[in-house]
CSV table of C-alpha atoms in Angstrom, one decimal:
chain,number,residue,atom,x,y,z
J,340,MET,CA,95.0,128.2,104.8
J,341,SER,CA,92.3,126.1,103.1
J,342,THR,CA,88.7,126.6,104.1
J,343,GLY,CA,87.5,123.5,102.3
J,344,SER,CA,87.0,125.0,98.9
J,345,GLY,CA,90.3,126.5,97.7
J,346,ALA,CA,93.7,124.9,97.1
J,347,PRO,CA,95.6,124.4,100.3
J,348,SER,CA,98.8,126.3,100.8
J,349,ALA,CA,100.4,124.8,103.8
J,350,PRO,CA,104.1,124.6,103.3
J,351,ALA,CA,106.1,121.5,104.0
J,352,PRO,CA,108.3,121.6,107.1
J,353,THR,CA,112.1,121.7,106.8
J,354,ALA,CA,112.5,119.1,109.5
J,355,PRO,CA,110.4,116.1,110.4
J,356,THR,CA,108.9,117.5,113.6
J,357,THR,CA,105.4,118.5,114.4
J,358,PRO,CA,104.4,121.9,115.8
J,359,ALA,CA,105.2,122.1,119.5
J,360,SER,CA,102.3,122.1,121.9
J,361,ARG,CA,102.2,123.6,125.3
J,362,ARG,CA,103.1,121.1,128.1
J,363,SER,CA,100.1,120.4,130.3
J,364,SER,CA,99.1,118.1,133.1
J,365,MET,CA,98.5,114.5,132.3
J,366,PHE,CA,94.7,114.9,132.6
J,367,GLY,CA,94.4,118.6,131.6
J,368,SER,CA,91.8,118.1,128.9
J,369,LEU,CA,89.4,116.5,131.4
J,370,LYS,CA,88.7,119.9,132.8
J,371,VAL,CA,86.5,120.5,129.8
J,372,ARG,CA,82.9,119.3,130.6
J,373,ASN,CA,82.0,118.2,127.1
J,374,TYR,CA,85.2,116.1,126.8
J,375,ARG,CA,84.6,114.6,130.3
J,376,LEU,CA,81.2,113.4,129.1
J,377,PHE,CA,82.7,112.0,125.9
J,378,PHE,CA,85.6,110.4,127.8
J,379,ALA,CA,83.3,108.7,130.3
J,380,GLY,CA,81.0,107.3,127.6
J,381,GLN,CA,84.0,106.0,125.7
J,382,VAL,CA,85.3,104.2,128.7
J,383,VAL,CA,82.2,102.0,129.0
J,384,SER,CA,81.8,101.6,125.2
J,385,ASN,CA,85.4,100.7,124.7
J,386,ILE,CA,85.2,97.9,127.3
J,387,GLY,CA,82.3,96.5,125.4
J,388,THR,CA,84.1,96.8,122.1
J,389,TRP,CA,87.1,94.8,123.4
J,390,MET,CA,84.8,92.2,124.9
J,391,GLN,CA,83.2,91.7,121.5
J,392,ARG,CA,86.5,91.6,119.7
J,393,ILE,CA,87.8,88.8,121.9
J,394,ALA,CA,84.4,86.9,121.8
J,395,GLN,CA,84.2,87.4,118.0
J,396,ASP,CA,87.7,85.9,117.3
J,397,TRP,CA,87.1,83.0,119.7
J,398,LEU,CA,83.7,82.2,118.3
J,399,VAL,CA,85.0,82.1,114.8
J,400,LEU,CA,87.9,79.9,115.8
J,401,SER,CA,85.5,77.6,117.7
J,402,LEU,CA,83.2,77.4,114.7
J,403,THR,CA,85.8,76.8,112.0
J,404,GLY,CA,89.1,75.9,113.7
J,405,SER,CA,90.9,78.1,111.2
J,406,ALA,CA,93.2,81.0,111.8
J,407,THR,CA,92.5,82.1,108.2
J,408,ALA,CA,88.8,82.4,109.1
J,409,VAL,CA,89.8,84.7,112.0
J,410,GLY,CA,91.8,86.8,109.5
J,411,VAL,CA,88.8,87.0,107.2
J,412,THR,CA,86.6,88.3,110.0
J,413,THR,CA,89.1,91.0,110.8
J,414,ALA,CA,89.4,91.8,107.1
J,415,LEU,CA,85.7,92.2,106.7
J,416,GLN,CA,85.5,94.5,109.7
J,417,PHE,CA,88.2,96.8,108.2
J,418,LEU,CA,87.3,96.4,104.4
J,419,PRO,CA,84.7,99.2,104.4
J,420,MET,CA,87.4,101.6,105.7
J,421,LEU,CA,89.7,100.6,102.9
J,422,LEU,CA,86.9,100.9,100.2
J,423,PHE,CA,85.0,104.0,101.5
J,424,GLY,CA,87.2,105.6,104.1
J,425,LEU,CA,88.0,108.7,102.1
J,426,TYR,CA,84.4,109.3,101.2
J,427,GLY,CA,83.6,109.1,105.0
J,428,GLY,CA,86.1,111.9,105.6
J,429,VAL,CA,84.4,114.1,103.0
J,430,LEU,CA,81.0,113.5,104.7
J,431,VAL,CA,82.5,114.2,108.2
J,432,ASP,CA,83.9,117.6,107.0
J,433,ARG,CA,80.4,118.5,105.8
J,434,LEU,CA,78.3,117.1,108.7
J,435,ASN,CA,77.6,118.0,112.3
J,436,LYS,CA,80.0,115.6,114.0
J,437,ARG,CA,78.0,115.3,117.1
J,438,ARG,CA,74.9,114.2,115.2
J,439,ALA,CA,76.9,111.9,113.0
J,440,LEU,CA,78.4,110.1,116.1
J,441,PHE,CA,74.9,109.6,117.5
J,442,VAL,CA,73.8,107.7,114.3
J,443,THR,CA,77.0,105.6,114.1
J,444,GLN,CA,77.0,104.7,117.8
J,445,THR,CA,73.4,103.6,117.6
J,446,SER,CA,73.9,101.4,114.6
J,447,MET,CA,76.8,99.6,116.2
J,448,ALA,CA,74.7,99.1,119.4
J,449,LEU,CA,72.0,97.4,117.3
J,450,THR,CA,74.5,95.2,115.5
J,451,GLY,CA,76.0,93.9,118.8
J,452,ILE,CA,72.5,93.2,120.2
J,453,ALA,CA,71.5,91.3,117.0
J,454,LEU,CA,74.7,89.1,117.2
J,455,ALA,CA,74.0,88.4,120.9
J,456,LEU,CA,70.5,87.2,120.2
J,457,LEU,CA,71.7,84.9,117.4
J,458,THR,CA,74.5,83.4,119.6
J,459,LEU,CA,72.3,83.0,122.8
J,460,SER,CA,69.6,81.3,120.8
J,461,GLY,CA,72.1,78.8,119.3
J,462,HIS,CA,71.4,79.8,115.7
J,463,VAL,CA,74.7,81.6,115.0
J,464,HIS,CA,76.8,80.6,112.0
J,465,VAL,CA,80.1,82.0,110.9
J,466,TRP,CA,78.5,84.0,108.1
J,467,HIS,CA,76.5,85.9,110.8
J,468,VAL,CA,79.8,86.9,112.4
J,469,TYR,CA,81.2,87.9,109.0
J,470,LEU,CA,78.1,90.0,108.3
J,471,ALA,CA,78.1,91.7,111.7
J,472,ALA,CA,81.8,92.5,111.3
J,473,PHE,CA,81.1,94.1,107.9
J,474,VAL,CA,78.2,96.2,109.2
J,475,VAL,CA,80.3,97.5,112.1
J,476,GLY,CA,83.0,98.3,109.5
J,477,LEU,CA,80.5,100.4,107.5
J,478,ALA,CA,79.6,102.4,110.6
J,479,THR,CA,83.3,103.1,111.4
J,480,VAL,CA,83.8,104.7,108.0
J,481,VAL,CA,82.0,107.7,109.4
J,482,ASP,CA,82.5,107.1,113.1
J,483,ASN,CA,86.3,107.0,113.2
J,484,PRO,CA,87.1,110.3,111.4
J,485,ALA,CA,84.1,111.9,113.2
J,486,ARG,CA,85.4,110.9,116.6
J,487,GLN,CA,89.0,111.9,115.8
J,488,SER,CA,88.1,115.3,114.5
J,489,PHE,CA,85.4,116.0,117.1
J,490,VAL,CA,88.0,116.0,119.8
J,491,SER,CA,89.3,119.4,118.6
J,492,GLU,CA,85.8,120.8,118.7
J,493,MET,CA,85.4,119.8,122.3
J,494,VAL,CA,88.8,120.9,123.7
J,495,GLY,CA,90.3,123.4,121.3
J,496,PRO,CA,93.9,123.5,120.0
J,497,ASP,CA,95.6,124.1,123.4
J,498,GLN,CA,94.5,120.8,124.8
J,499,LEU,CA,94.3,118.8,121.6
J,500,GLN,CA,97.5,116.7,122.0
J,501,ASN,CA,96.6,115.9,125.6
J,502,ALA,CA,93.1,114.8,124.6
J,503,VAL,CA,94.3,112.6,121.7
J,504,SER,CA,96.7,110.9,124.1
J,505,LEU,CA,94.0,110.4,126.7
J,506,ASN,CA,91.7,108.9,124.1
J,507,SER,CA,94.3,106.3,123.4
J,508,ALA,CA,94.8,105.8,127.1
J,509,ASN,CA,91.1,105.4,127.4
J,510,PHE,CA,91.0,102.8,124.7
J,511,GLN,CA,93.9,100.9,126.2
J,512,SER,CA,92.5,101.0,129.7
J,513,ALA,CA,89.4,99.2,128.2
J,514,ARG,CA,91.8,96.6,126.8
J,515,LEU,CA,92.9,95.9,130.4
J,516,VAL,CA,89.3,95.2,131.5
J,517,GLY,CA,87.5,94.0,128.3
J,518,PRO,CA,89.7,91.0,127.5
J,519,ALA,CA,89.8,89.9,131.1
J,520,VAL,CA,86.1,90.1,131.5
J,521,ALA,CA,85.5,88.5,128.1
J,522,GLY,CA,87.7,85.6,129.0
J,523,LEU,CA,85.7,85.0,132.2
J,524,MET,CA,82.4,85.5,130.4
J,525,ILE,CA,83.3,83.1,127.5
J,526,THR,CA,84.4,80.3,129.8
J,527,GLY,CA,81.6,80.9,132.3
J,528,VAL,CA,78.4,81.7,130.3
J,529,GLY,CA,79.4,81.9,126.7
J,530,THR,CA,80.2,84.4,124.0
J,531,GLY,CA,76.6,85.6,123.5
J,532,TYR,CA,76.7,87.6,126.8
J,533,ALA,CA,79.9,89.4,125.7
J,534,PHE,CA,78.1,90.5,122.5
J,535,LEU,CA,75.1,91.6,124.6
J,536,PHE,CA,77.2,93.7,126.9
J,537,ASN,CA,78.8,95.4,124.0
J,538,GLY,CA,75.5,96.3,122.5
J,539,LEU,CA,74.2,97.8,125.7
J,540,SER,CA,77.5,99.6,126.4
J,541,PHE,CA,76.8,102.1,123.6
J,542,VAL,CA,74.1,103.7,125.8
J,543,ALA,CA,76.9,105.5,127.7
J,544,PRO,CA,78.4,107.4,124.8
J,545,ILE,CA,74.9,108.1,123.3
J,546,VAL,CA,73.8,109.7,126.6
J,547,GLY,CA,77.0,111.6,126.8
J,548,LEU,CA,76.4,113.1,123.3
J,549,LEU,CA,72.9,114.1,124.3
J,550,LEU,CA,74.1,115.9,127.5
J,551,MET,CA,76.8,118.0,125.8
J,552,ARG,CA,76.5,121.8,125.7
J,553,ALA,CA,76.5,122.9,122.1
J,554,ARG,CA,77.5,126.4,123.1
J,555,ASP,CA,80.7,125.2,124.7
J,556,LEU,CA,82.0,123.5,121.4
J,557,HIS,CA,84.7,125.2,119.4
J,558,VAL,CA,83.1,126.1,116.1
J,559,VAL,CA,84.8,124.7,113.1
J,560,GLN,CA,83.7,125.9,109.6
J,561,ARG,CA,82.1,122.9,107.8
J,562,ALA,CA,83.1,122.3,104.2
J,563,PRO,CA,80.3,123.3,101.8
J,564,ARG,CA,78.9,120.6,99.5
J,565,GLY,CA,80.9,120.6,96.2
J,566,LYS,CA,82.9,118.7,93.7
J,567,GLY,CA,86.5,117.8,94.0
J,568,GLN,CA,86.7,117.7,97.8
J,569,LEU,CA,88.2,114.2,97.9
J,570,ARG,CA,90.8,115.2,95.4
J,571,GLU,CA,91.5,118.3,97.4
J,572,GLY,CA,92.2,116.3,100.5
J,573,LEU,CA,94.6,114.1,98.7
J,574,HIS,CA,96.5,117.0,97.2
J,575,TYR,CA,96.7,118.6,100.6
J,576,VAL,CA,98.4,115.5,102.1
J,577,ALA,CA,100.6,115.1,99.0
J,578,GLY,CA,102.0,118.6,99.6
J,579,ARG,CA,103.0,117.8,103.2
J,580,PRO,CA,105.9,115.4,103.5
J,581,ASP,CA,105.4,115.2,107.3
J,582,LEU,CA,101.9,114.0,106.8
J,583,THR,CA,102.6,111.8,103.8
J,584,TRP,CA,105.4,109.7,105.3
J,585,THR,CA,103.7,109.5,108.7
J,586,ILE,CA,100.6,108.0,107.0
J,587,ILE,CA,102.8,105.6,104.9
J,588,LEU,CA,104.6,104.4,108.0
J,589,VAL,CA,101.3,103.8,109.8
J,590,GLY,CA,100.1,101.8,106.8
J,591,PHE,CA,103.1,99.4,106.9
J,592,VAL,CA,102.9,99.0,110.7
J,593,GLY,CA,99.1,98.6,110.7
J,594,THR,CA,99.0,96.2,107.7
J,595,PHE,CA,101.8,93.9,108.8
J,596,GLY,CA,102.5,94.5,112.5
J,597,PHE,CA,99.1,94.8,114.1
J,598,ASN,CA,97.5,91.5,113.2
J,599,PHE,CA,97.3,90.4,116.8
J,600,PRO,CA,93.8,88.8,116.5
J,601,VAL,CA,95.3,86.3,114.2
J,602,TYR,CA,98.7,85.9,116.0
J,603,LEU,CA,97.5,85.8,119.6
J,604,SER,CA,94.7,83.4,119.2
J,605,ALA,CA,97.0,81.0,117.2
J,606,PHE,CA,99.8,81.3,119.8
J,607,ALA,CA,97.3,80.5,122.6
J,608,ASP,CA,95.7,77.6,120.8
J,609,ASP,CA,98.3,76.0,118.5
J,610,VAL,CA,101.7,76.9,120.1
J,611,PHE,CA,101.1,76.8,123.8
J,612,HIS,CA,97.9,74.6,123.7
J,613,ALA,CA,96.1,76.9,126.2
J,614,GLY,CA,92.6,78.2,126.2
J,615,ALA,CA,90.7,81.4,126.0
J,616,GLY,CA,92.2,82.5,129.4
J,617,SER,CA,95.7,82.7,127.9
J,618,TYR,CA,94.4,84.5,124.8
J,619,SER,CA,92.8,87.0,127.2
J,620,LEU,CA,96.1,87.2,129.2
J,621,PHE,CA,98.1,88.1,126.1
J,622,ASN,CA,95.6,90.9,125.2
J,623,THR,CA,95.6,92.2,128.8
J,624,LEU,CA,99.4,92.4,129.1
J,625,MET,CA,99.6,94.1,125.7
J,626,ALA,CA,97.0,96.6,126.9
J,627,ALA,CA,99.0,97.3,130.0
J,628,GLY,CA,102.0,98.3,127.9
J,629,SER,CA,99.8,100.3,125.5
J,630,LEU,CA,98.3,102.2,128.4
J,631,ALA,CA,101.7,103.1,129.7
J,632,GLY,CA,102.7,104.3,126.2
J,633,ALA,CA,99.6,106.4,125.9
J,634,LEU,CA,100.0,108.0,129.3
J,635,LEU,CA,103.7,108.8,128.6
J,636,ALA,CA,102.5,110.5,125.4
J,637,ALA,CA,100.0,112.6,127.4
J,638,ARG,CA,103.0,113.9,129.4
J,639,ARG,CA,105.1,114.9,126.4
J,640,GLY,CA,104.9,118.5,125.2
J,641,THR,CA,105.6,117.7,121.6
J,642,ALA,CA,105.0,114.9,119.1
J,643,LYS,CA,108.3,114.2,117.3
J,644,LEU,CA,108.6,112.1,114.3
J,645,ARG,CA,111.9,110.7,115.4
J,646,VAL,CA,110.2,109.3,118.4
J,647,MET,CA,107.7,107.6,116.1
J,648,ILE,CA,110.4,106.2,113.8
J,649,ALA,CA,112.4,104.8,116.7
J,650,ALA,CA,109.4,103.3,118.4
J,651,ALA,CA,108.3,101.6,115.1
J,652,VAL,CA,111.8,100.0,114.7
J,653,VAL,CA,111.8,98.7,118.3
J,654,PHE,CA,108.2,97.5,117.9
J,655,GLY,CA,109.1,95.4,114.9
J,656,ALA,CA,112.3,94.1,116.6
J,657,LEU,CA,110.3,93.0,119.6
J,658,GLU,CA,107.9,91.1,117.4
J,659,LEU,CA,110.8,89.2,115.9
J,660,VAL,CA,112.0,88.3,119.5
J,661,ALA,CA,108.4,87.3,120.5
J,662,ALA,CA,108.2,85.0,117.5
J,663,THR,CA,111.0,82.9,118.9
J,664,ALA,CA,109.8,82.9,122.6
J,665,PRO,CA,110.1,79.3,123.9
J,666,SER,CA,107.6,79.6,126.7
J,667,LEU,CA,104.1,80.9,127.3
J,668,TRP,CA,105.3,83.2,130.1
J,669,LEU,CA,108.1,84.8,128.2
J,670,PHE,CA,105.8,85.4,125.2
J,671,ALA,CA,103.2,86.9,127.5
J,672,LEU,CA,105.8,89.3,129.2
J,673,LEU,CA,107.0,90.5,125.8
J,674,MET,CA,103.4,91.7,125.1
J,675,VAL,CA,104.0,94.6,127.5
J,676,PRO,CA,106.8,96.4,125.7
J,677,ILE,CA,105.3,95.5,122.3
J,678,GLY,CA,102.1,97.2,123.4
J,679,MET,CA,104.0,100.2,124.8
J,680,PHE,CA,106.0,100.8,121.6
J,681,GLY,CA,103.1,100.1,119.3
J,682,MET,CA,101.0,102.7,121.2
J,683,THR,CA,103.8,105.2,121.0
J,684,VAL,CA,103.8,104.8,117.2
J,685,ASN,CA,100.0,105.2,117.1
J,686,VAL,CA,99.7,108.2,119.4
J,687,THR,CA,102.6,110.1,118.0
J,688,ALA,CA,101.4,109.5,114.4
J,689,ASN,CA,97.8,110.5,115.3
J,690,THR,CA,98.9,113.7,117.1
J,691,THR,CA,101.3,114.6,114.3
J,692,VAL,CA,98.5,114.4,111.7
J,693,GLN,CA,95.8,116.1,113.8
J,694,MET,CA,98.0,119.0,115.0
J,695,GLY,CA,99.5,119.5,111.6
J,696,THR,CA,96.3,119.7,109.6
J,697,ASP,CA,94.0,122.6,108.8
J,698,PRO,CA,90.8,122.2,110.8
J,699,ALA,CA,88.7,122.5,107.6
J,700,MET,CA,90.6,119.5,106.2
J,701,ARG,CA,90.8,117.4,109.3
J,702,GLY,CA,88.0,115.1,108.6
J,703,ARG,CA,89.4,114.1,105.2
J,704,VAL,CA,93.0,113.8,106.4
J,705,MET,CA,92.0,111.8,109.5
J,706,ALA,CA,89.8,109.6,107.2
J,707,LEU,CA,92.9,108.9,105.0
J,708,TYR,CA,94.9,108.2,108.2
J,709,MET,CA,92.4,105.8,109.6
J,710,MET,CA,91.8,104.2,106.1
J,711,VAL,CA,95.5,103.4,105.8
J,712,PHE,CA,95.9,102.3,109.4
J,713,MET,CA,92.7,100.2,109.7
J,714,GLY,CA,92.1,99.6,106.0
J,715,GLY,CA,95.4,97.7,105.8
J,716,SER,CA,93.9,94.9,107.8
J,717,PRO,CA,91.9,93.4,104.8
J,718,ILE,CA,95.3,93.0,103.2
J,719,GLY,CA,97.4,92.1,106.1
J,720,ALA,CA,95.0,89.9,108.1
J,721,PRO,CA,94.4,87.2,105.4
J,722,ILE,CA,98.1,87.2,104.6
J,723,ALA,CA,99.0,86.7,108.2
J,724,GLY,CA,96.4,84.0,108.5
J,725,TRP,CA,97.7,82.2,105.4
J,726,ILE,CA,101.3,82.3,106.6
J,727,THR,CA,100.1,81.1,110.0
J,728,ASP,CA,98.2,78.2,108.5
J,729,ALA,CA,100.9,77.3,106.0
J,730,TYR,CA,104.2,77.9,107.9
J,731,GLY,CA,103.1,78.4,111.5
J,732,VAL,CA,102.3,81.4,113.6
J,733,ARG,CA,105.9,82.0,114.6
J,734,ALA,CA,106.7,82.6,110.9
J,735,GLY,CA,103.7,84.9,110.6
J,736,LEU,CA,104.7,87.1,113.5
J,737,ALA,CA,108.3,87.2,112.5
J,738,VAL,CA,107.5,88.4,108.9
J,739,GLY,CA,105.1,91.1,110.2
J,740,GLY,CA,107.7,92.4,112.7
J,741,ALA,CA,110.5,92.4,110.1
J,742,ILE,CA,108.4,94.4,107.6
J,743,ALA,CA,107.4,96.9,110.2
J,744,ALA,CA,111.0,97.5,111.3
J,745,ALA,CA,112.4,97.7,107.8
J,746,ALA,CA,109.7,100.2,106.7
J,747,ALA,CA,110.4,102.4,109.7
J,748,MET,CA,114.1,102.5,109.0
J,749,ALA,CA,113.6,103.3,105.3
J,750,ILE,CA,111.0,106.1,106.1
J,751,GLY,CA,113.3,107.5,108.8
J,752,LEU,CA,116.0,107.9,106.2
J,753,VAL,CA,113.6,109.5,103.7
J,754,LEU,CA,112.4,112.0,106.3
J,755,ALA,CA,115.9,112.8,107.2
J,756,ARG,CA,116.7,113.5,103.6
J,757,VAL,CA,113.6,115.6,103.1
J,758,GLY,CA,114.4,117.6,106.3
J,759,ASN,CA,118.1,118.0,105.2
J,760,LEU,CA,119.3,116.0,108.3
J,761,ARG,CA,122.2,113.8,108.9
J,762,LEU,CA,122.9,111.0,111.4
J,763,SER,CA,124.9,112.2,114.4
J,764,VAL,CA,126.6,109.7,116.7
J,765,GLY,CA,128.3,111.0,119.8
J,766,TRP,CA,128.4,111.3,123.6
J,767,TYR,CA,126.1,113.4,125.7
J,768,GLY,CA,126.4,113.5,129.5
J,769,GLY,CA,128.7,110.5,129.5
J,770,HIS,CA,126.3,108.4,127.5
J,771,PRO,CA,126.2,107.5,123.7
J,772,ARG,CA,123.5,109.4,121.7
J,773,VAL,CA,122.3,108.7,118.2
J,774,ARG,CA,120.1,111.4,116.6
J,775,PHE,CA,119.4,113.3,113.4
J,776,VAL,CA,120.7,116.9,113.3
J,777,PRO,CA,120.7,119.5,110.5
J,778,ARG,CA,123.5,119.1,108.1
J,779,GLU,CA,124.9,122.5,108.9
J,780,GLU,CA,125.1,121.6,112.6
J,781,ARG,CA,127.0,118.4,111.8
J,782,GLU,CA,129.4,120.2,109.5
J,783,ASP,CA,130.1,122.8,112.2
J,784,GLN,CA,130.8,120.0,114.7
J,785,GLU,CA,133.2,118.4,112.3
J,786,GLU,CA,135.1,121.7,111.7
J,787,LEU,CA,135.4,122.3,115.4
J,788,ALA,CA,136.6,118.7,116.3
J,789,PRO,CA,140.3,119.2,115.3
J,790,ALA,CA,140.5,122.4,117.3
J,791,ALA,CA,139.0,120.6,120.3
């Protein structure tokens, strides 16, 4: 096991499954005081974050009338993760994660307040929004891997999977409230107040960090300062097929399937000729599905790669169906299962990577994971915006869904081959069942079939 200085020696698994974790109650990790403080602070902050996302996209669309401009805004917010994400992971493995989060959360609060003042004063221009998005992106280079890896220090290994799932449920719960409030606020008093709420919402997680008990944290050895740590992290992931292919799948789905700021605003404005309220409705219904997916993940005892693969295929297929939806209400209803299966992919992948990684390497591995997932947006969002402007938003959503589904099927076959698995089609309890089984098991079944 690596301690951050030597070569990692974690073996690749023989089957594409993650280590089993003990089944716990849906909210078991909230028994930990430090995690309760963290969770409560994130509830408030995440609501503000979603309000700003909705207000930011709508403001850019109002200022420019271009879906491509919305895509550029999204790209600028995630470009720093693509450029510097791996270095952020190296820093996180060296730093005190609690102090690092205090700095990043404070910087994002100040950015939100500055954008609010510009908007409320009537002096905002689109380049101001671009700059604010880029600054927030710089903060997330450290904030994202620090938050992801800090969870294990708060709850320990026994409650890690439950806490990861509840973090996703927390984020998606905020999506239920944030877009709805943002829609009301934008139409009622303007986008500036949504930015102001976001800036002030960071007070909650900052106070939560200050109130935590350091003695209750699970101590994780920090990586010493040294050369080659970035390369060491990459070699660690390269030697683990379960981590490598999970991150690759997340990259395809995140780059081409999760460009909803571009798609949903264009569907609301150009296809159905509705206003900010419909855009908010689409986001809210997707959040409801995502919340359901996250809570179901919190109940599961294990994170299985076959669940992730299947969910990614269904997610892409549902996007293809939504691209052809003839009415606003049918499109809106499809947001629920799209959100649920998309969140199943996200939570399962996140849990797989965190639980399968040496704690001393977790910052670097999670930085790579987040860089691929979020850093794909600078590539995917402008492409989605260009296809939307050139061929229509229906074509953009269909292409994204097709790529996500095709990538999931291809990676599923690769993982089956790596794990020496074969596809098994049969009946179980009177119902058809399709699954991957070890080749030896399939061969035994075929030998016994004539006798049966």
